[in-house]
Coordinates of C-alpha atoms in Angstrom, one line a residue:
Chain A
M94 CA 142.7 94.0 105.3
A95 CA 140.9 92.2 108.1
S96 CA 139.1 94.7 110.3
E97 CA 139.1 94.3 114.1
L98 CA 136.0 92.9 115.7
N99 CA 135.2 94.1 119.2
L100 CA 133.3 91.5 121.1
S101 CA 131.5 93.1 124.0
R102 CA 128.2 93.2 125.7
D103 CA 127.9 96.8 124.5
H104 CA 126.9 95.4 121.1
L105 CA 124.5 92.9 122.5
E106 CA 122.7 95.6 124.4
A107 CA 122.4 98.0 121.5
P108 CA 118.9 99.5 121.5
F109 CA 118.7 98.8 117.8
S110 CA 119.2 95.0 118.2
R111 CA 116.8 95.0 121.1
R112 CA 114.1 96.9 119.1
V113 CA 114.4 94.5 116.1
E114 CA 114.2 91.5 118.5
E115 CA 111.1 93.0 120.2
L116 CA 109.4 93.7 116.9
S117 CA 110.2 90.4 115.3
G118 CA 110.0 88.2 118.3
E119 CA 113.2 86.4 117.0
N120 CA 116.4 86.3 118.9
P121 CA 119.1 87.4 116.5
Y122 CA 121.9 85.9 118.7
A123 CA 120.5 82.4 118.2
C124 CA 122.0 82.6 114.6
Y125 CA 125.4 81.1 114.2
Q126 CA 125.9 82.3 110.7
C127 CA 125.8 79.0 108.8
G128 CA 124.4 80.8 105.8
K129 CA 121.6 78.2 105.0
C130 CA 119.1 81.0 104.8
S131 CA 121.1 82.8 102.1
A132 CA 121.8 79.5 100.2
G133 CA 118.1 78.8 99.9
C134 CA 116.8 82.4 99.3
P135 CA 115.3 82.7 95.8
F136 CA 115.9 86.4 96.0
A137 CA 119.5 86.5 97.2
D138 CA 120.8 87.3 93.7
H139 CA 119.0 90.6 93.9
M140 CA 120.0 91.6 97.4
D141 CA 122.8 94.0 98.3
A142 CA 123.5 91.9 101.4
L143 CA 122.7 88.3 102.0
P144 CA 120.1 87.4 104.6
N145 CA 122.7 86.0 107.0
Q146 CA 124.7 89.3 106.6
V147 CA 121.6 91.3 107.3
L148 CA 121.1 89.3 110.5
R149 CA 124.8 89.8 111.4
L150 CA 124.3 93.6 111.2
V151 CA 121.4 93.2 113.6
Q152 CA 123.5 91.1 115.9
L153 CA 126.1 93.9 115.9
G154 CA 123.5 96.6 116.5
D155 CA 124.5 98.2 113.3
E156 CA 121.7 100.4 111.9
A157 CA 123.3 100.1 108.4
A158 CA 120.8 97.3 108.2
L159 CA 118.1 99.9 107.7
R160 CA 119.9 101.4 104.7
L161 CA 120.0 98.1 102.7
S162 CA 117.7 97.2 99.9
A163 CA 117.7 93.5 101.0
P164 CA 114.7 93.8 103.3
W165 CA 112.7 95.4 100.5
V166 CA 113.7 92.6 98.1
C167 CA 112.6 89.9 100.6
A168 CA 109.1 88.8 99.6
S169 CA 108.4 87.0 102.8
C170 CA 108.3 83.6 101.2
L171 CA 109.7 82.0 104.3
A172 CA 112.0 79.6 102.5
C173 CA 114.7 80.7 105.0
A174 CA 112.4 80.2 108.0
V175 CA 111.7 76.6 107.3
R176 CA 115.4 75.9 106.6
C177 CA 117.1 77.5 109.6
P178 CA 118.7 74.9 111.8
K179 CA 118.5 77.2 114.8
G180 CA 114.8 78.0 114.3
V181 CA 115.4 81.6 113.7
D182 CA 112.6 83.0 111.5
I183 CA 114.7 85.5 109.6
A184 CA 111.7 86.6 107.5
K185 CA 110.4 88.1 110.7
T186 CA 113.7 90.0 111.2
M187 CA 113.3 91.3 107.7
E188 CA 109.8 92.4 108.4
A189 CA 110.9 94.2 111.6
L190 CA 113.6 96.1 109.6
R191 CA 111.0 97.1 107.0
L192 CA 108.6 98.3 109.8
L193 CA 111.4 100.2 111.6
S194 CA 112.2 102.0 108.4
L195 CA 108.6 102.7 107.5
R196 CA 107.8 104.0 111.0
R197 CA 110.8 106.4 110.8
G198 CA 109.5 107.7 107.5
I199 CA 112.1 105.8 105.4
T200 CA 110.4 104.2 102.5
P201 CA 111.6 102.3 99.4
A202 CA 110.4 103.7 96.1
P203 CA 106.8 104.7 96.5
V204 CA 104.2 102.2 95.3
V205 CA 103.0 103.7 92.0
P206 CA 101.1 101.2 89.9
D207 CA 102.4 101.5 86.3
R208 CA 99.6 99.4 84.9
P209 CA 96.4 97.7 86.1
Y210 CA 97.2 95.2 88.8
P211 CA 95.0 92.6 90.4
Q212 CA 93.9 93.5 93.9
I213 CA 96.1 90.7 95.4
A214 CA 99.2 92.4 94.1
L215 CA 98.3 95.9 95.2
V216 CA 97.1 94.9 98.6
G217 CA 100.4 93.0 99.2
A218 CA 102.6 95.8 97.9
Y219 CA 100.9 98.5 100.0
R220 CA 101.0 96.4 103.1
K221 CA 104.6 95.5 102.9
L222 CA 106.0 98.7 101.3
T223 CA 104.1 101.7 102.5
P224 CA 103.7 103.1 106.0
Chain B
M194 CA 74.4 67.7 100.0
K195 CA 76.8 69.0 102.6
K196 CA 76.8 72.7 103.4
L197 CA 80.1 74.4 103.2
A198 CA 80.8 78.1 104.0
Y199 CA 83.0 79.7 101.4
F200 CA 85.2 82.8 101.5
P201 CA 86.0 83.8 97.9
G202 CA 88.3 86.8 98.2
C203 CA 88.7 89.6 95.7
A204 CA 90.5 87.5 93.0
M205 CA 87.7 85.0 92.7
K206 CA 85.3 87.8 91.8
D207 CA 87.7 89.3 89.2
Q208 CA 90.8 87.8 87.5
A209 CA 90.3 84.3 89.0
R210 CA 86.6 83.8 88.0
P211 CA 87.4 80.7 85.9
D212 CA 89.0 79.2 89.1
E213 CA 85.9 79.8 91.1
A214 CA 83.6 78.6 88.4
G215 CA 85.5 75.4 87.8
T216 CA 85.9 74.6 91.5
L217 CA 82.2 75.3 92.4
H218 CA 81.1 73.1 89.5
A219 CA 83.3 70.2 90.8
L220 CA 82.3 70.7 94.4
A221 CA 78.6 70.5 93.4
A222 CA 79.3 67.3 91.6
L223 CA 81.0 66.0 94.8
G224 CA 77.9 66.7 96.9
Y225 CA 78.7 70.1 98.4
E226 CA 76.3 72.9 98.8
V227 CA 78.7 75.9 98.8
A228 CA 77.4 79.0 100.6
E229 CA 79.3 82.3 100.1
I230 CA 79.7 84.1 103.3
P231 CA 77.8 87.5 103.5
R232 CA 79.5 90.9 103.6
W233 CA 83.0 89.5 103.3
N234 CA 86.0 91.8 103.1
C235 CA 89.5 91.6 101.8
C236 CA 91.7 89.1 103.6
G237 CA 94.7 91.3 103.5
T238 CA 96.7 89.1 101.2
V239 CA 99.9 89.2 103.2
H240 CA 100.1 88.6 106.9
S241 CA 102.2 90.6 109.1
L242 CA 105.3 89.0 110.5
A243 CA 105.7 91.5 113.3
K244 CA 104.7 91.1 116.9
D245 CA 102.4 94.2 117.0
D246 CA 100.2 92.9 114.2
L247 CA 96.8 93.1 115.8
M248 CA 95.5 95.5 113.2
R249 CA 96.3 93.0 110.4
H250 CA 94.0 90.4 112.0
V251 CA 91.0 92.7 112.0
G252 CA 90.0 92.0 108.4
P253 CA 90.4 88.3 108.5
V254 CA 88.6 88.0 111.9
R255 CA 85.7 90.0 110.6
N256 CA 85.3 87.3 107.9
L257 CA 85.4 84.6 110.6
I258 CA 82.7 86.4 112.5
R259 CA 80.5 86.2 109.3
V260 CA 81.1 82.4 109.2
Q261 CA 80.1 82.3 112.9
G262 CA 77.0 84.2 112.0
M263 CA 76.1 81.6 109.5
G264 CA 76.2 79.0 112.2
E265 CA 79.1 77.3 110.5
K266 CA 82.2 75.8 112.0
R267 CA 84.6 76.0 109.1
V268 CA 85.2 78.0 106.0
L269 CA 86.6 77.0 102.6
T270 CA 89.1 79.1 100.6
L271 CA 90.4 78.5 97.1
C272 CA 93.1 81.2 97.0
A273 CA 96.4 80.4 98.6
M274 CA 96.8 83.9 100.0
C275 CA 93.3 84.0 101.6
Y276 CA 94.0 80.6 103.1
G277 CA 97.2 81.9 104.6
T278 CA 95.7 85.1 106.2
L279 CA 92.5 83.5 107.4
K280 CA 94.2 80.4 108.8
R281 CA 96.8 82.6 110.6
S282 CA 94.1 84.8 112.2
A283 CA 92.0 81.9 113.2
Q284 CA 95.1 80.6 115.0
F285 CA 96.0 84.0 116.4
V286 CA 92.8 84.4 118.3
R287 CA 93.0 81.0 120.0
E288 CA 94.8 82.9 122.8
E289 CA 92.2 84.3 125.1
E290 CA 94.0 87.6 125.6
R291 CA 94.3 88.3 121.9
L292 CA 90.7 87.3 121.3
A293 CA 89.7 89.8 123.9
R294 CA 91.8 92.6 122.4
I295 CA 90.3 91.9 118.9
N296 CA 86.8 91.9 120.2
A297 CA 87.4 95.1 122.1
F298 CA 88.5 96.8 118.9
L299 CA 85.7 95.3 116.8
D300 CA 83.1 97.0 119.0
T301 CA 80.5 97.2 116.3
E302 CA 80.5 93.5 115.6
E303 CA 79.2 90.5 117.6
D304 CA 82.0 89.0 119.7
F305 CA 84.0 86.4 117.9
R306 CA 84.0 83.2 119.9
G307 CA 86.8 81.5 118.0
G308 CA 86.8 77.9 116.9
I309 CA 86.4 78.4 113.2
E310 CA 88.4 76.1 111.0
V311 CA 89.9 77.4 107.8
V312 CA 90.3 74.8 105.1
H313 CA 91.8 75.0 101.6
L314 CA 90.4 73.3 98.6
L315 CA 93.4 70.9 98.5
T316 CA 93.0 69.7 102.1
L317 CA 89.3 69.3 101.6
L318 CA 89.9 67.1 98.6
R319 CA 92.5 65.1 100.4
D320 CA 91.0 64.8 103.9
E321 CA 87.3 64.7 103.3
V322 CA 86.5 63.8 99.7
G323 CA 89.5 61.5 99.3
Y324 CA 91.6 60.8 96.2
E325 CA 89.7 57.6 95.4
K326 CA 86.3 59.1 95.4
L327 CA 87.7 62.1 93.5
A328 CA 89.0 59.7 90.8
S329 CA 85.8 57.7 90.7
R330 CA 83.7 60.8 90.0
V331 CA 85.8 62.3 87.2
K332 CA 83.9 62.7 84.0
R333 CA 86.8 63.7 81.7
T334 CA 90.2 62.3 82.3
L335 CA 93.3 64.4 81.8
N336 CA 94.6 61.3 80.0
G337 CA 98.2 61.4 81.2
L338 CA 98.7 65.1 80.5
K339 CA 102.0 66.2 82.2
V340 CA 100.9 68.8 84.8
A341 CA 103.6 70.8 86.7
T342 CA 102.2 71.3 90.3
Y343 CA 103.3 74.7 91.5
Y344 CA 102.8 75.3 95.2
G345 CA 104.7 78.6 95.6
C346 CA 105.1 79.8 99.2
V347 CA 101.9 80.3 101.1
L348 CA 100.4 76.8 100.8
L349 CA 103.5 75.4 102.4
R350 CA 105.0 78.0 104.7
P351 CA 105.1 78.7 107.6
R352 CA 105.2 75.0 108.6
E353 CA 102.4 75.3 111.1
F354 CA 99.9 76.4 108.5
A355 CA 101.1 74.2 105.6
V356 CA 98.6 72.2 103.6
D357 CA 101.1 69.4 103.5
D358 CA 104.7 68.5 104.4
P359 CA 106.5 71.7 103.5
D360 CA 109.6 69.8 102.5
R361 CA 107.9 67.0 100.5
P362 CA 104.4 68.0 99.6
E363 CA 102.3 65.6 97.5
V364 CA 98.7 66.7 97.8
M365 CA 98.6 68.6 94.6
E366 CA 100.3 65.8 92.7
R367 CA 97.8 63.3 94.1
V368 CA 94.9 65.4 93.1
V369 CA 96.3 65.8 89.5
E370 CA 96.8 62.0 89.5
A371 CA 93.2 61.4 90.6
L372 CA 92.0 63.6 87.6
G373 CA 94.0 61.3 85.3
G374 CA 97.0 63.6 84.8
A375 CA 100.7 62.8 85.2
P376 CA 102.0 65.1 87.9
V377 CA 105.4 66.7 87.3
P378 CA 106.9 67.6 90.7
F379 CA 109.5 70.0 89.3
P380 CA 112.4 71.4 91.3
E381 CA 111.1 75.0 91.5
R382 CA 107.6 74.0 92.6
M383 CA 108.0 75.3 96.1
E384 CA 109.9 78.4 95.3
C385 CA 108.3 81.9 95.5
C386 CA 107.4 83.7 92.3
G387 CA 108.1 87.1 93.8
A388 CA 104.6 87.8 94.8
Y389 CA 103.8 91.5 95.4
L390 CA 107.2 92.6 94.2
T391 CA 105.6 92.5 90.8
V392 CA 104.3 96.1 91.5
G393 CA 107.6 97.8 91.9
R394 CA 110.3 95.3 91.0
S395 CA 109.0 93.4 88.0
D396 CA 112.7 92.8 87.1
I397 CA 113.0 90.4 90.0
V398 CA 109.7 88.7 89.4
T399 CA 110.6 88.2 85.7
D400 CA 113.8 86.5 86.8
R401 CA 111.9 84.3 89.2
V402 CA 109.2 83.4 86.7
G403 CA 111.8 82.5 84.0
R404 CA 113.4 80.1 86.4
I405 CA 110.1 78.5 87.4
L406 CA 108.9 78.0 83.9
R407 CA 112.2 76.7 82.7
S408 CA 112.2 74.3 85.6
A409 CA 108.7 73.1 84.8
R410 CA 109.5 72.7 81.1
G411 CA 112.8 71.0 81.8
S412 CA 110.9 68.4 83.8
G413 CA 108.7 67.7 80.8
A414 CA 105.5 69.5 81.8
D415 CA 102.8 70.4 79.3
L416 CA 101.0 72.7 81.7
V417 CA 101.5 74.5 85.1
V418 CA 98.7 74.6 87.7
T419 CA 98.5 76.8 90.8
T420 CA 96.0 77.8 93.4
C421 CA 97.3 81.3 93.9
P422 CA 96.0 84.2 91.8
L423 CA 99.2 86.2 92.4
C424 CA 101.3 83.3 91.2
Q425 CA 99.0 83.0 88.2
F426 CA 99.3 86.7 87.4
N427 CA 103.1 86.7 87.7
L428 CA 103.5 83.4 85.7
A429 CA 101.3 84.8 83.0
E430 CA 102.3 88.5 82.9
R431 CA 105.9 88.5 83.9
R432 CA 107.4 86.0 81.6
P433 CA 110.8 86.9 80.2
P434 CA 110.9 86.9 76.4
V435 CA 112.7 83.7 76.1
A436 CA 110.7 81.7 78.7
P437 CA 108.9 78.5 77.7
T438 CA 105.4 79.2 76.5
L439 CA 103.8 76.9 79.0
P440 CA 100.2 77.5 79.8
V441 CA 99.4 78.3 83.4
L442 CA 96.0 77.4 84.8
Y443 CA 94.2 77.5 88.1
L444 CA 93.8 74.1 89.7
G445 CA 90.0 74.9 89.9
Q446 CA 89.9 75.3 86.1
V447 CA 91.4 71.8 85.6
L448 CA 89.2 70.4 88.3
G449 CA 86.1 71.9 86.7
W450 CA 87.1 70.6 83.3
A451 CA 87.6 67.1 84.7
F452 CA 84.1 67.3 86.1
G453 CA 82.6 68.3 82.8
A454 CA 82.2 72.0 83.3
D455 CA 81.8 74.1 80.2
E456 CA 85.1 74.5 78.5
P457 CA 86.5 78.1 78.4
A458 CA 88.7 78.7 75.3
N459 CA 91.8 79.0 77.4
L460 CA 91.7 75.4 78.4
F461 CA 93.3 74.2 75.1
P462 CA 95.9 72.0 76.6
L463 CA 93.2 70.0 78.4
G464 CA 91.1 69.8 75.3
G465 CA 94.1 68.3 73.5
A466 CA 94.4 65.7 76.2
R467 CA 91.1 64.1 75.4
Chain C
M119 CA 65.7 128.4 129.3
N120 CA 67.9 125.4 130.0
E121 CA 71.5 125.8 129.1
V122 CA 74.2 123.3 128.3
T123 CA 78.0 123.7 128.4
V124 CA 79.9 123.0 125.2
F125 CA 83.5 123.5 124.3
I126 CA 84.1 124.9 120.8
M127 CA 87.7 124.7 119.7
G128 CA 88.6 124.2 123.3
K129 CA 86.7 127.2 124.8
G130 CA 83.7 126.8 127.0
Y131 CA 80.3 128.4 126.2
H132 CA 76.8 128.2 127.8
V133 CA 74.3 127.7 125.0
P134 CA 70.5 127.0 125.0
E135 CA 69.6 123.4 125.0
G136 CA 68.1 122.1 121.8
L137 CA 70.3 124.1 119.4
T138 CA 72.2 122.3 116.6
I139 CA 75.9 122.4 116.8
M140 CA 75.9 125.0 114.0
K141 CA 73.4 127.3 115.7
A142 CA 75.3 126.9 119.0
M143 CA 78.4 128.1 117.3
E144 CA 76.6 131.1 115.9
Y145 CA 75.0 131.7 119.3
A146 CA 78.6 131.7 120.7
G147 CA 79.6 134.3 118.2
Y148 CA 81.1 132.4 115.4
R149 CA 80.4 133.7 111.9
L150 CA 80.5 130.7 109.6
G151 CA 81.9 131.4 106.1
R152 CA 83.2 127.9 105.4
G153 CA 81.9 124.8 107.2
C154 CA 78.3 125.9 106.5
G155 CA 76.1 125.4 103.5
C156 CA 72.6 124.3 103.0
R157 CA 71.7 123.9 106.7
G158 CA 69.5 121.1 105.7
G159 CA 71.8 118.0 105.9
Y160 CA 72.3 117.7 102.1
C161 CA 75.4 119.6 101.2
G162 CA 78.0 118.0 103.5
A163 CA 79.8 121.3 104.2
C164 CA 79.5 121.3 108.0
A165 CA 81.5 118.2 108.9
T166 CA 82.2 118.2 112.6
V167 CA 83.9 115.9 115.1
Y168 CA 83.2 115.8 118.8
R169 CA 83.7 113.9 122.0
L170 CA 81.5 113.5 125.0
R171 CA 82.7 113.7 128.6
G172 CA 83.5 110.2 129.9
D173 CA 83.4 108.5 126.5
Y174 CA 86.5 107.4 124.5
R175 CA 84.7 107.6 121.1
L176 CA 85.4 110.3 118.6
Y177 CA 82.0 111.1 117.0
A178 CA 81.5 112.6 113.6
D179 CA 78.4 114.3 112.3
L180 CA 77.0 117.2 110.4
A181 CA 76.8 120.4 112.5
C182 CA 73.5 121.4 111.1
Q183 CA 71.8 118.1 112.0
T184 CA 73.2 117.4 115.4
P185 CA 71.8 118.8 118.6
V186 CA 74.3 119.9 121.3
Q187 CA 74.7 117.9 124.4
D188 CA 76.1 119.0 127.7
G189 CA 79.9 118.5 127.9
M190 CA 80.5 118.2 124.1
Y191 CA 84.0 119.0 122.8
I192 CA 83.5 120.3 119.3
A193 CA 85.7 121.0 116.3
Q194 CA 84.7 121.6 112.7
I195 CA 86.4 120.1 109.8
P196 CA 85.3 122.4 107.0
F197 CA 87.4 120.8 104.3
T198 CA 89.2 117.5 103.8
P199 CA 92.0 117.5 101.2
A200 CA 91.4 114.5 98.9
E201 CA 93.1 113.6 95.6
R202 CA 90.9 113.2 92.6
P203 CA 92.9 112.1 89.6
P204 CA 91.7 113.7 86.3
Y205 CA 89.7 111.4 84.1
Q206 CA 87.3 111.6 81.2
L207 CA 84.2 109.5 81.8
A208 CA 83.8 108.8 78.1
D209 CA 87.3 107.3 78.0
L210 CA 86.7 104.9 80.9
Q211 CA 85.4 101.4 80.8
P212 CA 82.8 100.4 83.4
R213 CA 85.1 97.5 84.6
G214 CA 86.1 96.7 88.1
E215 CA 89.8 97.5 87.5
T216 CA 88.9 101.1 86.5
L217 CA 88.3 102.1 90.2
L218 CA 91.4 100.4 91.3
S219 CA 93.5 101.9 88.5
L220 CA 92.5 105.4 89.4
F221 CA 92.4 104.9 93.1
P222 CA 94.9 102.2 93.9
E223 CA 95.1 103.2 97.5
L224 CA 91.8 101.3 97.9
A225 CA 94.0 98.3 98.3
R226 CA 95.4 99.8 101.6
C227 CA 92.1 99.2 103.4
V228 CA 92.6 97.1 106.5
A229 CA 88.8 96.6 107.2
C230 CA 89.1 98.6 110.4
N231 CA 85.6 100.1 109.8
T232 CA 86.5 103.5 111.1
C233 CA 85.0 105.0 108.0
T234 CA 81.6 103.5 108.7
K235 CA 81.7 104.8 112.3
A236 CA 82.5 108.3 111.0
C237 CA 79.7 108.5 108.5
P238 CA 76.9 111.0 109.4
Q239 CA 74.7 109.5 106.8
K240 CA 75.1 106.0 108.4
L241 CA 76.3 104.5 105.2
E242 CA 78.1 101.1 105.2
V243 CA 81.3 102.8 104.1
M244 CA 83.7 99.9 104.6
D245 CA 81.4 97.6 102.6
A246 CA 81.6 100.2 99.8
V247 CA 85.4 100.3 100.0
Q248 CA 85.5 96.5 99.8
A249 CA 83.0 96.5 96.9
A250 CA 85.2 99.0 95.1
L251 CA 88.3 96.9 95.8
R252 CA 86.8 93.9 94.2
G253 CA 85.4 96.0 91.3
D254 CA 81.7 95.8 92.0
I255 CA 80.7 99.2 90.6
P256 CA 76.8 98.8 90.9
Q257 CA 77.2 97.8 94.6
V258 CA 79.4 100.8 95.3
A259 CA 77.0 103.1 93.6
E260 CA 74.1 101.7 95.6
L261 CA 75.8 101.8 99.0
T262 CA 77.0 105.4 98.5
F263 CA 73.9 106.9 96.9
D264 CA 73.3 109.1 99.9
C265 CA 76.9 110.2 100.4
V266 CA 77.1 114.0 100.9
S267 CA 80.9 114.1 100.4
C268 CA 81.5 115.6 103.8
G269 CA 84.9 114.0 103.9
L270 CA 84.7 112.7 107.5
C271 CA 85.5 109.1 106.5
T272 CA 88.4 110.3 104.4
M273 CA 89.8 112.3 107.3
R274 CA 89.6 109.3 109.7
C275 CA 90.8 106.6 107.3
P276 CA 94.2 105.1 108.3
A277 CA 94.6 103.8 104.7
E278 CA 94.3 107.4 103.4
I279 CA 91.6 106.6 100.8
S280 CA 89.8 109.5 99.2
H281 CA 86.4 107.9 99.5
H282 CA 83.9 110.4 98.1
H283 CA 85.9 110.7 94.8
V284 CA 85.8 106.9 94.4
W285 CA 82.0 106.9 95.1
Q286 CA 81.4 109.7 92.6
L287 CA 83.3 107.8 89.9
A288 CA 81.5 104.6 90.7
R289 CA 78.1 106.4 90.5
R290 CA 79.1 108.1 87.2
L291 CA 80.2 104.8 85.7
N292 CA 77.1 103.1 86.9
G293 CA 74.8 105.8 85.6
A294 CA 76.6 106.2 82.3
Y295 CA 77.2 102.5 81.4
L296 CA 75.5 100.0 83.7
T297 CA 72.0 101.1 84.5
P298 CA 69.3 100.5 81.9
R299 CA 68.8 103.3 79.4
A300 CA 65.7 105.4 80.0
L301 CA 64.1 104.8 76.6
H302 CA 61.3 107.3 77.1
V303 CA 63.8 110.1 77.6
Q304 CA 65.7 109.2 74.5
K305 CA 62.4 109.1 72.6
R306 CA 61.5 112.6 73.9
V307 CA 64.9 114.0 73.1
Q308 CA 64.5 112.8 69.5
E309 CA 61.0 114.4 69.4
V310 CA 62.4 117.7 70.6
A311 CA 65.2 117.5 68.0
A312 CA 62.8 116.7 65.3
G313 CA 60.7 119.8 66.1
V314 CA 57.6 118.0 67.3
F315 CA 57.1 120.7 70.0
K316 CA 58.3 123.7 68.0
A317 CA 54.9 125.1 67.3
D318 CA 53.8 124.9 70.9
L319 CA 57.0 126.4 72.2
D320 CA 56.8 129.3 69.6
A321 CA 53.3 129.9 70.7
L322 CA 54.4 130.1 74.4
L323 CA 57.3 132.5 73.6
S324 CA 55.0 134.8 71.7
L325 CA 52.6 135.3 74.6
G326 CA 52.9 138.6 76.5
K327 CA 53.6 138.6 80.3
D328 CA 50.0 138.7 81.4
A329 CA 48.9 135.9 79.1
L330 CA 51.8 133.8 80.2
V331 CA 50.9 134.3 83.9
A332 CA 47.3 133.4 83.2
A333 CA 48.4 130.3 81.3
Y334 CA 50.7 129.3 84.1
K335 CA 47.9 129.6 86.7
A336 CA 45.6 127.6 84.5
R337 CA 48.1 124.9 83.8
E338 CA 47.2 121.2 84.4
I339 CA 48.7 119.9 87.6
E340 CA 49.1 116.1 88.1
S341 CA 47.6 115.1 91.4

């Protein structure tokens, strides 16, 4: 069943969208949903929403974007950023979603090293996944 | 001898020691006097992608201040991650207002004046040494060994900090060629290994590593080289049980071997190439 | 007697100039049960933070070592909760990864240097964190030799590192495994075990009190 889509400025002015834009520096409304980011994402198979779908939720001001695992699966490899025909660095949008979650006290599974790791792995994990 | 300030980063003093040893051996043979910067600190590995990222530049800028203190204008990195963070911070403070904010926070350091260039081993070999000179100085040839050149993400992205064309890089291939190897530019060479996800989501990284190794093997490679210690860790430690048993070496190990450095036991594929 | 005005836990007091923070608190009527130990700058129990009028900085110091200044805003931090995972030194390897395995939060350091600014012992705390991160145990041990475990760096650290427990482990690993053995001590221990000194000790034990005192007074003292 197709659901009804209400196009109005109300969505565009949602505080959530604005906050994500502010934090990422990327205009979510530049995206025209071509899906190239998702096609080239090496982690898309492991995400509960594709990168372009995550961006769609941000466009719609839908905070469900914060409850997805996708931003935590994104490893900031920027494959999407160099491919986007509209120049939207969606990796920055993903980072903004992670930060909004972390700053509200929402974290993914805590980082608990289960074996010795090199510094480079731990530093990266803590910086991206802990507040 | 040409003096060159050098930022090692944590990995080069730990898991990636063979990379450092090989690279420094080769650089000495190429006429460089490499000087490790004093009191360096962790580069931070991953840069922030957010707008309010001032704090994440503090560590890298401290290192740039050490380079400034040595009276040097540029700094060499071997690790892809260190290259990414230092390069990004050197760029970040080109804006006056940001430089002032960083200096205000770093109130116990001498002011950073900016203008330090961050170079990666690959760009140094390409732009300053040159492939021809590199080839002419090689002491042991790779003798046609098929070497898969794995870039991963940080060397090529974002575009503004890439060591080469992020869509069609060739610098690592040309270096391998200069050492007498046959570069194998395999399909997955620019795709991320999963990086720090290895700590909590080894399942994802194992999937990525399987694809990368199968792609390299499928292209006929005998060996994979990388300049990133995190890629090296993942490619070595997160292999799925059925993955090809391709050896993974640091570029610096291969470089050092080609310049006649002592041969660590784990360089068997190179030994076989003689 | 010249007086200065200080604010202890937000309340103003006039106290004589020249007192330490600790003595000023006692002068003001505080009875210190916690937050007070050796009074000599060694035990690290009297960690204190303060601000000065017209200065944005938050200073950290030991109350027993720091004179009061006019317009000081003072609070004590008698204890800093810090996690120390259980370990058996004998089971550990003196390798770089040992510190990071037991204290992985070392990897959260952002090199802000707040720890160094907070250290009353003027240690290069951030350098020690960085040395610990890259696994340089002797360097950590050396840089933190004078740490009094006051906890001020730990309280201020945005990366939530438990510094003094890391330093203690590094010094233990360094002492147990990495510094050269004291061969003369080993030799003497063997001599004691072999009974070389038994006769002398027995003779001492059999002396009465007066003879023991006389022997003590007549002992040879190295000059």
